[in-house]
C-alpha positions as MATLAB code, in Angstrom:
seq = 'MHIDYIFNKLLKFTGIFYKLRAKLSYDWLKSIYFAFVYPHILYGIEIYANTYISYLDKLMKLNNKILRIMQDQPFCSHVNDLYTEFNLLPLDHLHTQQLLTCLGVQMFVL';
ca = [
       0.000    0.000    0.000;
       2.819    2.399    0.813;
       4.494    1.836   -2.561;
       1.200    2.645   -4.313;
       0.830    5.755   -2.155;
       4.311    6.981   -3.098;
       3.695    6.136   -6.754;
       0.472    8.173   -6.865;
       2.138   11.039   -5.033;
       5.088   11.140   -7.468;
       2.915   10.661  -10.542;
       1.658   14.208  -10.063;
       5.188   15.537  -10.449;
       5.679   14.181  -13.981;
       3.373   16.794  -15.479;
       4.814   19.509  -13.293;
       8.373   18.736  -14.379;
       7.322   18.610  -18.058;
       6.115   22.189  -17.720;
       8.960   23.430  -15.551;
      11.880   22.036  -17.542;
      11.461   24.672  -20.264;
      11.100   27.523  -17.778;
      13.645   26.793  -15.057;
      17.354   26.126  -15.053;
      18.829   22.703  -14.431;
      19.928   23.673  -10.918;
      16.410   24.792   -9.980;
      14.918   21.566  -11.300;
      17.430   19.581   -9.301;
      16.587   21.549   -6.154;
      12.874   20.975   -6.695;
      13.479   17.250   -7.170;
      15.409   17.010   -3.915;
      12.795   19.099   -2.097;
       9.608   17.399   -3.288;
      10.333   14.001   -4.868;
      13.366   12.549   -3.112;
      11.957   12.822    0.445;
       8.920   10.734   -0.572;
      11.196    8.055   -1.981;
      13.530    8.096    0.993;
      10.887    8.077    3.731;
      10.510    4.545    5.058;
      12.597    2.972    2.306;
      14.187    0.654    4.858;
      10.791   -0.959    5.328;
       8.843   -0.638    2.082;
      11.762   -1.572   -0.193;
      12.384   -4.756    1.750;
      10.200   -6.627   -0.707;
      10.376   -8.252   -4.109;
      11.928   -6.079   -6.790;
       8.815   -6.626   -8.914;
       6.766   -4.667   -6.359;
       9.196   -1.749   -6.609;
       9.330   -1.872  -10.408;
       6.650    0.722  -11.119;
       8.119    3.133   -8.586;
      11.590    2.693  -10.062;
      10.274    3.299  -13.584;
       8.423    6.418  -12.474;
      11.535    7.816  -10.821;
      13.510    7.080  -14.005;
      10.840    8.897  -16.016;
      11.005   11.953  -13.758;
      14.798   12.029  -14.042;
      14.577   11.736  -17.846;
      12.075   14.595  -18.000;
      14.217   16.842  -15.840;
      17.398   16.074  -17.759;
      15.572   16.275  -21.106;
      16.808   12.826  -22.130;
      15.131   10.436  -24.586;
      13.399    7.267  -23.430;
      16.296    5.129  -24.669;
      18.891    6.922  -22.522;
      20.759    4.741  -20.062;
      19.439    4.763  -16.507;
      22.884    4.800  -14.895;
      23.676    8.098  -16.599;
      20.511    9.656  -15.176;
      21.429    8.678  -11.638;
      25.080    9.623  -12.036;
      24.140   13.104  -13.213;
      22.147   13.712  -10.009;
      24.586   11.786   -7.805;
      21.801    9.384   -6.809;
      21.400    5.677   -6.314;
      18.617    3.560   -7.838;
      15.934    2.474   -5.368;
      17.332   -0.972   -4.701;
      20.815    0.407   -3.998;
      19.369    3.285   -1.994;
      17.553    0.731    0.161;
      20.822   -1.088    0.827;
      22.596    2.162    1.635;
      19.908    3.218    4.105;
      20.014   -0.169    5.827;
      23.784    0.025    6.149;
      23.512    3.582    7.432;
      21.060    2.429   10.099;
      23.552   -0.223   11.118;
      26.346    2.321   11.289;
      28.256    0.954    8.314;
      29.484    3.414    5.722;
      29.200    2.455    2.077;
      31.546    3.943   -0.479;
      30.423    4.191   -4.073;
      33.174    4.169   -6.633;
];
């Protein structure tokens, strides 16, 4: 239920970012993402992402879509490039990082 709630919450931002990407600079779009989208993804990820990857699939695809819109990239662009540009981790890796952070273990990404 929580994954569906987050999905519906973030779905509203796709249209907003479509309209804003032509009017705002890249830095503003990035700030808006980290202010309004990222906290919804991060909140409770230790619990809700501890499930099958198939349950997280639609949320991961929606986040990829939002990142593509903001970076004005085509659908065929590679997902790793989208996350690297924003210095982010995909949901499954973000889940692992948050779990390790809760345990007091630091994870270094190369």
